[in-house]
Every structure is written in structure tokens, then in C-alpha cells.
Amino acid sequence: MLPTTSPHSNAALDSRDTARHTAGFKRYKYLRRLLHFKQMDFQFAIWQMLYLFTSPQRVYRNFHYRKQTKDQWARDDPAFLVLLGIWLCVSTIGFGLVLDMGVVETLKLLLWVVLVDCIGVGLFISTLMWFITNKYLLKQPGRNFDVEWGYAFDVHLNAFFPLLIILHFLQLFFINHLVVINSDWFIGYFVGNTTWLIAIGYYLYISFLGYNALPFLKNTVALLYPFALLVIVYILSLSLGWNFTQGLCWFYKYRVQ
């Protein structure tokens, strides 16, 4: 005769399995892995960063595979976040050198960029998009399909990385050299503002791809509507002589005083 299993043991196994799929457990597992660098797949994270520039659709295709194999859309490996933090440190030090900041001022700027620009703004945008998508874009509300907050945060990180490279790294070579975009010349703020247009536009596009990849969302094309406002602001900035990069440099200098 086959051994029987008591209903109490089945209930215990079901409760344990359910606990493993809660948002709290996934968050605990993710944060715990931040302390174990040997368990992180940095090679795969670098692959994702490269493809965010060349083929972002392939990055989100991998999220589909994770859902099928691990039953979650969000990343369970913090390697991408760690590498993003390294890029933030490198680019912020570069800004400190370009703007002639001292060591203490550069450290203050680094804290501001990491805690406010990346983490603070990221938490706000992720929470906002998590609420909007679950409130207005679900095809069948109440059918156990919802956007994970962790996935919304991953979409923000994916979109933030190209924006960081364009505005915080590539733009450094133009602020005081080559075109000198930190100036009142037309060519300066034309190149600088065009850089902002590309960076923010790419942020919107990668964010759209992230939510469009979820099969249970509808009308995700609405996430591209801010493009129209972005183009209007860009045209106004050139007409009125606004220099976004110059404003960013002034803001950073003001924050470290």
C-alpha cells in the first residue's frame, strides 16, 4: 500500500508554498542576496545593461522566462542594482571633477544622487506606476493578475540606466569641452537640451516596453503620451534659451554648499 499523507501536512506545505510567493518573502530574499556578492550574476547584469541600448525588447523577454521558471516578474538577483550603484559613483565623481568640487562636496553630491535622484525618485515613480497600472490598465481586475511592485521598480531601473549614462556620463565630455553646453551659446544649449530630449525620451520608451510586455495589461500605449509634452518643452526651451544642463550644474553646486 502507498503511504498516505495527512491533510494537516498538506495544509502546512500549501501555507509554506504560499509564503514563498508573498511580496514580503521575495523582498527579504532579494535584500539578503545584497550581502552575498558571490551569488550575484554580474555577467548577466552586464548583458542586460548592454542590451538596454541595443535591443531592450530582449531584456524584457528574459522577464517572461523568469515568470515561467520562478513564478515572478521582478528580478531576484540584485546584481543589476549593484552595478547601477557603481555607475552612479563613477559618474558623480566625474561631475565633481568637471565642476571643480572638493572631496567633501563630491561626497555630498554622491549622497544626494544615490539617496534622492536614484532611490527616492525611483521609489516614488515605481509606486506611482504600480498604482496606475493596477488601477487603470488591468484587462481583468480581480483575476489574480497584478503588476508586482518589484517589477515596477525594475522597469524604472532599466529605464534609468540609459538616462544615467547619457546625462551623467557622456554629457560630461561636453560640459566644459568640445561644444561647451554649460554656456549661453545657442549651440551649447541646443546640444545639451537635445541630449536631455534623447535621454528622457528613451526613459519613456523603455518604461513603455516594460509594461507592454505584461500580457494582462491593456492600453499601455498611453504611457507614450508624455512624449508630446516632452517635445513641446524641448521646442520652448530652444525658443526661450533655457539651458537644462546649465541648470543641473547650478543645482548640483547649490546642493553641496
PDB file of C-alpha atoms in Angstrom:
ATOM      1  CA  MET A   1       0.000   0.000   0.000  1.00  0.00           C
ATOM      2  CA  LEU A   2       1.178   3.541  -0.725  1.00  0.00           C
ATOM      3  CA  PRO A   3       1.850   5.766   2.306  1.00  0.00           C
ATOM      4  CA  THR A   4      -0.859   8.295   2.956  1.00  0.00           C
ATOM      5  CA  THR A   5      -0.381  11.965   3.710  1.00  0.00           C
ATOM      6  CA  SER A   6      -2.407  13.643   6.396  1.00  0.00           C
ATOM      7  CA  PRO A   7      -4.474  16.713   5.454  1.00  0.00           C
ATOM      8  CA  HIS A   8      -2.626  18.682   8.110  1.00  0.00           C
ATOM      9  CA  SER A   9       0.736  18.117   6.386  1.00  0.00           C
ATOM     10  CA  ASN A  10      -0.737  19.118   3.021  1.00  0.00           C
ATOM     11  CA  ALA A  11      -2.096  22.298   4.546  1.00  0.00           C
ATOM     12  CA  ALA A  12       1.302  23.061   6.072  1.00  0.00           C
ATOM     13  CA  LEU A  13       3.049  22.558   2.722  1.00  0.00           C
ATOM     14  CA  ASP A  14       0.482  24.758   0.958  1.00  0.00           C
ATOM     15  CA  SER A  15       0.945  27.521   3.523  1.00  0.00           C
ATOM     16  CA  ARG A  16       4.725  27.347   3.163  1.00  0.00           C
ATOM     17  CA  ASP A  17       4.474  27.467  -0.621  1.00  0.00           C
ATOM     18  CA  THR A  18       2.133  30.449  -0.380  1.00  0.00           C
ATOM     19  CA  ALA A  19       4.515  32.222   1.974  1.00  0.00           C
ATOM     20  CA  ARG A  20       7.361  31.803  -0.518  1.00  0.00           C
ATOM     21  CA  HIS A  21       5.357  33.733  -3.120  1.00  0.00           C
ATOM     22  CA  THR A  22       4.417  36.698  -0.960  1.00  0.00           C
ATOM     23  CA  ALA A  23       5.896  40.104  -1.702  1.00  0.00           C
ATOM     24  CA  GLY A  24       7.476  40.224   1.749  1.00  0.00           C
ATOM     25  CA  PHE A  25       9.361  36.959   1.267  1.00  0.00           C
ATOM     26  CA  LYS A  26      10.554  37.968  -2.204  1.00  0.00           C
ATOM     27  CA  ARG A  27      11.754  41.314  -0.849  1.00  0.00           C
ATOM     28  CA  TYR A  28      13.549  39.604   2.043  1.00  0.00           C
ATOM     29  CA  LYS A  29      15.234  37.157  -0.334  1.00  0.00           C
ATOM     30  CA  TYR A  30      16.300  39.996  -2.664  1.00  0.00           C
ATOM     31  CA  LEU A  31      17.743  42.151   0.128  1.00  0.00           C
ATOM     32  CA  ARG A  32      19.508  39.180   1.707  1.00  0.00           C
ATOM     33  CA  ARG A  33      21.363  38.488  -1.537  1.00  0.00           C
ATOM     34  CA  LEU A  34      22.799  42.016  -1.434  1.00  0.00           C
ATOM     35  CA  LEU A  35      25.210  40.696   1.208  1.00  0.00           C
ATOM     36  CA  HIS A  36      26.385  37.749  -0.904  1.00  0.00           C
ATOM     37  CA  PHE A  37      28.320  39.046  -3.919  1.00  0.00           C
ATOM     38  CA  LYS A  38      29.414  35.538  -4.948  1.00  0.00           C
ATOM     39  CA  GLN A  39      25.784  34.603  -5.545  1.00  0.00           C
ATOM     40  CA  MET A  40      25.157  37.510  -7.926  1.00  0.00           C
ATOM     41  CA  ASP A  41      25.304  37.029 -11.683  1.00  0.00           C
ATOM     42  CA  PHE A  42      27.182  40.178 -12.715  1.00  0.00           C
ATOM     43  CA  GLN A  43      27.889  38.838 -16.194  1.00  0.00           C
ATOM     44  CA  PHE A  44      24.180  38.542 -16.905  1.00  0.00           C
ATOM     45  CA  ALA A  45      23.536  42.006 -15.418  1.00  0.00           C
ATOM     46  CA  ILE A  46      26.175  43.493 -17.750  1.00  0.00           C
ATOM     47  CA  TRP A  47      24.482  41.712 -20.646  1.00  0.00           C
ATOM     48  CA  GLN A  48      21.188  43.358 -19.695  1.00  0.00           C
ATOM     49  CA  MET A  49      22.804  46.804 -19.488  1.00  0.00           C
ATOM     50  CA  LEU A  50      24.280  46.445 -22.967  1.00  0.00           C
ATOM     51  CA  TYR A  51      21.019  45.252 -24.487  1.00  0.00           C
ATOM     52  CA  LEU A  52      19.106  48.142 -22.929  1.00  0.00           C
ATOM     53  CA  PHE A  53      20.887  50.266 -25.537  1.00  0.00           C
ATOM     54  CA  THR A  54      20.836  47.861 -28.489  1.00  0.00           C
ATOM     55  CA  SER A  55      17.727  45.702 -28.027  1.00  0.00           C
ATOM     56  CA  PRO A  56      15.682  46.420 -24.864  1.00  0.00           C
ATOM     57  CA  GLN A  57      12.955  44.023 -26.022  1.00  0.00           C
ATOM     58  CA  ARG A  58      15.346  41.119 -25.376  1.00  0.00           C
ATOM     59  CA  VAL A  59      15.777  42.263 -21.777  1.00  0.00           C
ATOM     60  CA  TYR A  60      12.042  42.104 -21.147  1.00  0.00           C
ATOM     61  CA  ARG A  61      11.849  38.756 -22.937  1.00  0.00           C
ATOM     62  CA  ASN A  62      14.049  37.444 -20.145  1.00  0.00           C
ATOM     63  CA  PHE A  63      11.492  38.687 -17.609  1.00  0.00           C
ATOM     64  CA  HIS A  64       8.996  36.367 -19.314  1.00  0.00           C
ATOM     65  CA  TYR A  65      11.376  33.442 -18.800  1.00  0.00           C
ATOM     66  CA  ARG A  66      11.753  34.344 -15.121  1.00  0.00           C
ATOM     67  CA  LYS A  67       7.976  34.331 -14.702  1.00  0.00           C
ATOM     68  CA  GLN A  68       7.779  30.860 -16.243  1.00  0.00           C
ATOM     69  CA  THR A  69      10.650  29.396 -14.212  1.00  0.00           C
ATOM     70  CA  LYS A  70      10.474  31.258 -10.887  1.00  0.00           C
ATOM     71  CA  ASP A  71       6.860  32.474 -10.901  1.00  0.00           C
ATOM     72  CA  GLN A  72       7.734  36.147 -10.519  1.00  0.00           C
ATOM     73  CA  TRP A  73       8.250  39.015 -12.919  1.00  0.00           C
ATOM     74  CA  ALA A  74      10.687  41.025 -10.786  1.00  0.00           C
ATOM     75  CA  ARG A  75      14.401  40.316 -10.546  1.00  0.00           C
ATOM     76  CA  ASP A  76      15.548  38.058  -7.753  1.00  0.00           C
ATOM     77  CA  ASP A  77      19.218  38.958  -8.277  1.00  0.00           C
ATOM     78  CA  PRO A  78      20.400  42.430  -7.098  1.00  0.00           C
ATOM     79  CA  ALA A  79      23.475  42.395  -9.380  1.00  0.00           C
ATOM     80  CA  PHE A  80      21.892  44.968 -11.732  1.00  0.00           C
ATOM     81  CA  LEU A  81      21.229  47.325  -8.806  1.00  0.00           C
ATOM     82  CA  VAL A  82      24.813  46.938  -7.526  1.00  0.00           C
ATOM     83  CA  LEU A  83      26.302  47.733 -10.940  1.00  0.00           C
ATOM     84  CA  LEU A  84      23.968  50.703 -11.297  1.00  0.00           C
ATOM     85  CA  GLY A  85      25.240  51.992  -7.951  1.00  0.00           C
ATOM     86  CA  ILE A  86      28.826  51.695  -9.203  1.00  0.00           C
ATOM     87  CA  TRP A  87      27.947  53.678 -12.318  1.00  0.00           C
ATOM     88  CA  LEU A  88      26.331  56.324 -10.118  1.00  0.00           C
ATOM     89  CA  CYS A  89      29.515  56.656  -8.060  1.00  0.00           C
ATOM     90  CA  VAL A  90      31.773  56.891 -11.125  1.00  0.00           C
ATOM     91  CA  SER A  91      29.598  59.448 -12.937  1.00  0.00           C
ATOM     92  CA  THR A  92      29.126  61.557  -9.790  1.00  0.00           C
ATOM     93  CA  ILE A  93      32.883  61.691  -9.202  1.00  0.00           C
ATOM     94  CA  GLY A  94      33.179  62.781 -12.830  1.00  0.00           C
ATOM     95  CA  PHE A  95      30.678  65.568 -12.207  1.00  0.00           C
ATOM     96  CA  GLY A  96      32.673  66.638  -9.157  1.00  0.00           C
ATOM     97  CA  LEU A  97      35.837  66.897 -11.244  1.00  0.00           C
ATOM     98  CA  VAL A  98      34.142  68.756 -14.096  1.00  0.00           C
ATOM     99  CA  LEU A  99      32.503  71.253 -11.720  1.00  0.00           C
ATOM    100  CA  ASP A 100      35.728  71.728  -9.687  1.00  0.00           C
ATOM    101  CA  MET A 101      34.244  70.355  -6.451  1.00  0.00           C
ATOM    102  CA  GLY A 102      36.317  69.344  -3.465  1.00  0.00           C
ATOM    103  CA  VAL A 103      36.315  65.906  -1.858  1.00  0.00           C
ATOM    104  CA  VAL A 104      33.685  66.804   0.756  1.00  0.00           C
ATOM    105  CA  GLU A 105      31.454  68.478  -1.831  1.00  0.00           C
ATOM    106  CA  THR A 106      31.727  65.459  -4.140  1.00  0.00           C
ATOM    107  CA  LEU A 107      30.756  63.120  -1.292  1.00  0.00           C
ATOM    108  CA  LYS A 108      27.721  65.318  -0.524  1.00  0.00           C
ATOM    109  CA  LEU A 109      26.766  65.223  -4.195  1.00  0.00           C
ATOM    110  CA  LEU A 110      27.190  61.441  -4.255  1.00  0.00           C
ATOM    111  CA  LEU A 111      24.856  61.037  -1.269  1.00  0.00           C
ATOM    112  CA  TRP A 112      22.292  63.304  -2.929  1.00  0.00           C
ATOM    113  CA  VAL A 113      22.429  61.459  -6.260  1.00  0.00           C
ATOM    114  CA  VAL A 114      22.185  57.994  -4.695  1.00  0.00           C
ATOM    115  CA  LEU A 115      19.630  58.680  -1.951  1.00  0.00           C
ATOM    116  CA  VAL A 116      17.418  61.225  -3.740  1.00  0.00           C
ATOM    117  CA  ASP A 117      17.893  61.024  -7.517  1.00  0.00           C
ATOM    118  CA  CYS A 118      18.112  57.241  -7.690  1.00  0.00           C
ATOM    119  CA  ILE A 119      16.447  55.690  -4.642  1.00  0.00           C
ATOM    120  CA  GLY A 120      13.987  58.435  -3.623  1.00  0.00           C
ATOM    121  CA  VAL A 121      12.765  59.295  -7.125  1.00  0.00           C
ATOM    122  CA  GLY A 122      12.844  55.610  -8.052  1.00  0.00           C
ATOM    123  CA  LEU A 123      10.591  54.637  -5.135  1.00  0.00           C
ATOM    124  CA  PHE A 124       8.168  57.439  -5.990  1.00  0.00           C
ATOM    125  CA  ILE A 125       7.948  56.646  -9.717  1.00  0.00           C
ATOM    126  CA  SER A 126       7.738  52.888  -9.118  1.00  0.00           C
ATOM    127  CA  THR A 127       4.935  53.294  -6.585  1.00  0.00           C
ATOM    128  CA  LEU A 128       3.082  55.717  -8.878  1.00  0.00           C
ATOM    129  CA  MET A 129       3.334  53.393 -11.899  1.00  0.00           C
ATOM    130  CA  TRP A 130       2.419  50.373  -9.759  1.00  0.00           C
ATOM    131  CA  PHE A 131      -0.747  52.172  -8.648  1.00  0.00           C
ATOM    132  CA  ILE A 132      -1.679  53.463 -12.136  1.00  0.00           C
ATOM    133  CA  THR A 133      -1.181  50.136 -13.904  1.00  0.00           C
ATOM    134  CA  ASN A 134      -3.070  48.114 -11.303  1.00  0.00           C
ATOM    135  CA  LYS A 135      -5.844  50.711 -11.048  1.00  0.00           C
ATOM    136  CA  TYR A 136      -6.457  51.591 -14.691  1.00  0.00           C
ATOM    137  CA  LEU A 137      -4.593  49.260 -17.073  1.00  0.00           C
ATOM    138  CA  LEU A 138      -5.542  45.746 -15.938  1.00  0.00           C
ATOM    139  CA  LYS A 139      -7.564  43.814 -18.523  1.00  0.00           C
ATOM    140  CA  GLN A 140      -9.435  41.799 -15.891  1.00  0.00           C
ATOM    141  CA  PRO A 141      -9.215  43.323 -12.412  1.00  0.00           C
ATOM    142  CA  GLY A 142      -9.598  40.900  -9.547  1.00  0.00           C
ATOM    143  CA  ARG A 143      -8.404  37.835 -11.504  1.00  0.00           C
ATOM    144  CA  ASN A 144      -5.146  37.347  -9.550  1.00  0.00           C
ATOM    145  CA  PHE A 145      -3.247  39.301 -12.198  1.00  0.00           C
ATOM    146  CA  ASP A 146      -1.462  42.372 -10.957  1.00  0.00           C
ATOM    147  CA  VAL A 147       1.766  44.301 -11.516  1.00  0.00           C
ATOM    148  CA  GLU A 148       4.340  43.453  -8.870  1.00  0.00           C
ATOM    149  CA  TRP A 149       5.834  46.492  -7.159  1.00  0.00           C
ATOM    150  CA  GLY A 150       9.258  44.911  -7.572  1.00  0.00           C
ATOM    151  CA  TYR A 151       8.690  44.674 -11.322  1.00  0.00           C
ATOM    152  CA  ALA A 152       7.694  48.351 -11.464  1.00  0.00           C
ATOM    153  CA  PHE A 153      10.955  49.157  -9.660  1.00  0.00           C
ATOM    154  CA  ASP A 154      12.903  47.002 -12.145  1.00  0.00           C
ATOM    155  CA  VAL A 155      11.285  48.832 -15.061  1.00  0.00           C
ATOM    156  CA  HIS A 156      12.409  52.125 -13.524  1.00  0.00           C
ATOM    157  CA  LEU A 157      15.969  50.825 -13.063  1.00  0.00           C
ATOM    158  CA  ASN A 158      16.050  49.585 -16.665  1.00  0.00           C
ATOM    159  CA  ALA A 159      14.930  52.968 -17.954  1.00  0.00           C
ATOM    160  CA  PHE A 160      17.109  54.921 -15.529  1.00  0.00           C
ATOM    161  CA  PHE A 161      20.381  53.275 -16.594  1.00  0.00           C
ATOM    162  CA  PRO A 162      20.488  54.667 -20.191  1.00  0.00           C
ATOM    163  CA  LEU A 163      19.355  58.063 -18.857  1.00  0.00           C
ATOM    164  CA  LEU A 164      22.211  57.946 -16.337  1.00  0.00           C
ATOM    165  CA  ILE A 165      24.803  57.065 -18.988  1.00  0.00           C
ATOM    166  CA  ILE A 166      23.624  59.815 -21.362  1.00  0.00           C
ATOM    167  CA  LEU A 167      23.178  62.656 -18.865  1.00  0.00           C
ATOM    168  CA  HIS A 168      25.695  61.743 -16.156  1.00  0.00           C
ATOM    169  CA  PHE A 169      28.491  60.201 -18.203  1.00  0.00           C
ATOM    170  CA  LEU A 170      28.501  61.075 -21.914  1.00  0.00           C
ATOM    171  CA  GLN A 171      27.431  64.651 -21.238  1.00  0.00           C
ATOM    172  CA  LEU A 172      30.484  65.199 -19.010  1.00  0.00           C
ATOM    173  CA  PHE A 173      32.718  65.377 -22.075  1.00  0.00           C
ATOM    174  CA  PHE A 174      30.661  68.288 -23.472  1.00  0.00           C
ATOM    175  CA  ILE A 175      30.049  70.448 -20.413  1.00  0.00           C
ATOM    176  CA  ASN A 176      33.338  72.350 -20.472  1.00  0.00           C
ATOM    177  CA  HIS A 177      34.915  70.955 -23.619  1.00  0.00           C
ATOM    178  CA  LEU A 178      34.019  70.325 -27.251  1.00  0.00           C
ATOM    179  CA  VAL A 179      30.618  72.063 -27.557  1.00  0.00           C
ATOM    180  CA  VAL A 180      30.669  73.645 -24.059  1.00  0.00           C
ATOM    181  CA  ILE A 181      26.970  73.029 -23.374  1.00  0.00           C
ATOM    182  CA  ASN A 182      27.270  74.701 -19.967  1.00  0.00           C
ATOM    183  CA  SER A 183      27.084  78.128 -21.612  1.00  0.00           C
ATOM    184  CA  ASP A 184      24.623  80.669 -23.005  1.00  0.00           C
ATOM    185  CA  TRP A 185      25.535  79.963 -26.634  1.00  0.00           C
ATOM    186  CA  PHE A 186      22.762  78.583 -28.844  1.00  0.00           C
ATOM    187  CA  ILE A 187      24.870  75.643 -29.992  1.00  0.00           C
ATOM    188  CA  GLY A 188      25.575  74.891 -26.340  1.00  0.00           C
ATOM    189  CA  TYR A 189      22.001  74.621 -25.096  1.00  0.00           C
ATOM    190  CA  PHE A 190      20.878  73.103 -28.409  1.00  0.00           C
ATOM    191  CA  VAL A 191      23.232  70.150 -27.935  1.00  0.00           C
ATOM    192  CA  GLY A 192      22.547  69.976 -24.197  1.00  0.00           C
ATOM    193  CA  ASN A 193      18.753  70.113 -24.465  1.00  0.00           C
ATOM    194  CA  THR A 194      18.794  67.626 -27.349  1.00  0.00           C
ATOM    195  CA  THR A 195      20.729  65.280 -25.077  1.00  0.00           C
ATOM    196  CA  TRP A 196      18.012  65.685 -22.438  1.00  0.00           C
ATOM    197  CA  LEU A 197      15.339  65.017 -25.070  1.00  0.00           C
ATOM    198  CA  ILE A 198      17.035  61.766 -26.105  1.00  0.00           C
ATOM    199  CA  ALA A 199      17.647  60.630 -22.511  1.00  0.00           C
ATOM    200  CA  ILE A 200      14.132  61.298 -21.183  1.00  0.00           C
ATOM    201  CA  GLY A 201      12.555  60.028 -24.409  1.00  0.00           C
ATOM    202  CA  TYR A 202      14.484  56.790 -24.080  1.00  0.00           C
ATOM    203  CA  TYR A 203      13.394  56.534 -20.439  1.00  0.00           C
ATOM    204  CA  LEU A 204       9.750  56.769 -21.516  1.00  0.00           C
ATOM    205  CA  TYR A 205      10.257  54.245 -24.321  1.00  0.00           C
ATOM    206  CA  ILE A 206      11.935  51.596 -22.147  1.00  0.00           C
ATOM    207  CA  SER A 207       9.278  52.103 -19.461  1.00  0.00           C
ATOM    208  CA  PHE A 208       6.595  51.563 -22.103  1.00  0.00           C
ATOM    209  CA  LEU A 209       8.293  48.361 -23.268  1.00  0.00           C
ATOM    210  CA  GLY A 210       8.382  47.100 -19.700  1.00  0.00           C
ATOM    211  CA  TYR A 211       4.651  47.436 -19.096  1.00  0.00           C
ATOM    212  CA  ASN A 212       3.731  46.483 -22.659  1.00  0.00           C
ATOM    213  CA  ALA A 213       5.497  43.154 -22.057  1.00  0.00           C
ATOM    214  CA  LEU A 214       2.900  42.200 -19.428  1.00  0.00           C
ATOM    215  CA  PRO A 215       0.116  40.249 -21.179  1.00  0.00           C
ATOM    216  CA  PHE A 216      -2.557  41.199 -18.636  1.00  0.00           C
ATOM    217  CA  LEU A 217      -2.292  44.981 -19.206  1.00  0.00           C
ATOM    218  CA  LYS A 218      -4.253  46.997 -21.747  1.00  0.00           C
ATOM    219  CA  ASN A 219      -3.859  50.427 -23.375  1.00  0.00           C
ATOM    220  CA  THR A 220      -0.167  50.613 -22.456  1.00  0.00           C
ATOM    221  CA  VAL A 221       0.350  52.911 -25.447  1.00  0.00           C
ATOM    222  CA  ALA A 222      -0.985  55.660 -23.166  1.00  0.00           C
ATOM    223  CA  LEU A 223       2.403  55.566 -21.420  1.00  0.00           C
ATOM    224  CA  LEU A 224       3.881  57.110 -24.581  1.00  0.00           C
ATOM    225  CA  TYR A 225       1.626  60.191 -24.443  1.00  0.00           C
ATOM    226  CA  PRO A 226       4.158  62.210 -22.355  1.00  0.00           C
ATOM    227  CA  PHE A 227       6.328  62.240 -25.498  1.00  0.00           C
ATOM    228  CA  ALA A 228       4.147  65.056 -26.866  1.00  0.00           C
ATOM    229  CA  LEU A 229       4.691  67.185 -23.753  1.00  0.00           C
ATOM    230  CA  LEU A 230       8.409  66.401 -23.859  1.00  0.00           C
ATOM    231  CA  VAL A 231       8.712  67.671 -27.442  1.00  0.00           C
ATOM    232  CA  ILE A 232       6.741  70.840 -26.602  1.00  0.00           C
ATOM    233  CA  VAL A 233       9.028  71.602 -23.644  1.00  0.00           C
ATOM    234  CA  TYR A 234      12.067  70.951 -25.862  1.00  0.00           C
ATOM    235  CA  ILE A 235      10.886  73.414 -28.533  1.00  0.00           C
ATOM    236  CA  LEU A 236      10.051  76.025 -25.880  1.00  0.00           C
ATOM    237  CA  SER A 237      13.479  75.607 -24.304  1.00  0.00           C
ATOM    238  CA  LEU A 238      15.218  76.362 -27.586  1.00  0.00           C
ATOM    239  CA  SER A 239      12.937  79.326 -28.271  1.00  0.00           C
ATOM    240  CA  LEU A 240      13.408  80.863 -24.816  1.00  0.00           C
ATOM    241  CA  GLY A 241      17.079  79.970 -24.371  1.00  0.00           C
ATOM    242  CA  TRP A 242      16.651  77.574 -21.448  1.00  0.00           C
ATOM    243  CA  ASN A 243      19.757  75.513 -20.778  1.00  0.00           C
ATOM    244  CA  PHE A 244      18.825  72.364 -18.855  1.00  0.00           C
ATOM    245  CA  THR A 245      22.416  71.227 -18.370  1.00  0.00           C
ATOM    246  CA  GLN A 246      23.438  74.602 -17.011  1.00  0.00           C
ATOM    247  CA  GLY A 247      20.504  74.444 -14.609  1.00  0.00           C
ATOM    248  CA  LEU A 248      21.579  70.964 -13.490  1.00  0.00           C
ATOM    249  CA  CYS A 249      25.137  72.168 -12.824  1.00  0.00           C
ATOM    250  CA  TRP A 250      23.863  75.147 -10.810  1.00  0.00           C
ATOM    251  CA  PHE A 251      21.531  72.862  -8.853  1.00  0.00           C
ATOM    252  CA  TYR A 252      24.306  70.409  -8.007  1.00  0.00           C
ATOM    253  CA  LYS A 253      26.595  73.222  -6.854  1.00  0.00           C
ATOM    254  CA  TYR A 254      23.799  74.646  -4.704  1.00  0.00           C
ATOM    255  CA  ARG A 255      23.110  71.242  -3.091  1.00  0.00           C
ATOM    256  CA  VAL A 256      26.698  70.820  -1.860  1.00  0.00           C
ATOM    257  CA  GLN A 257      27.139  74.293  -0.395  1.00  0.00           C
TER     258      GLN A 257
END
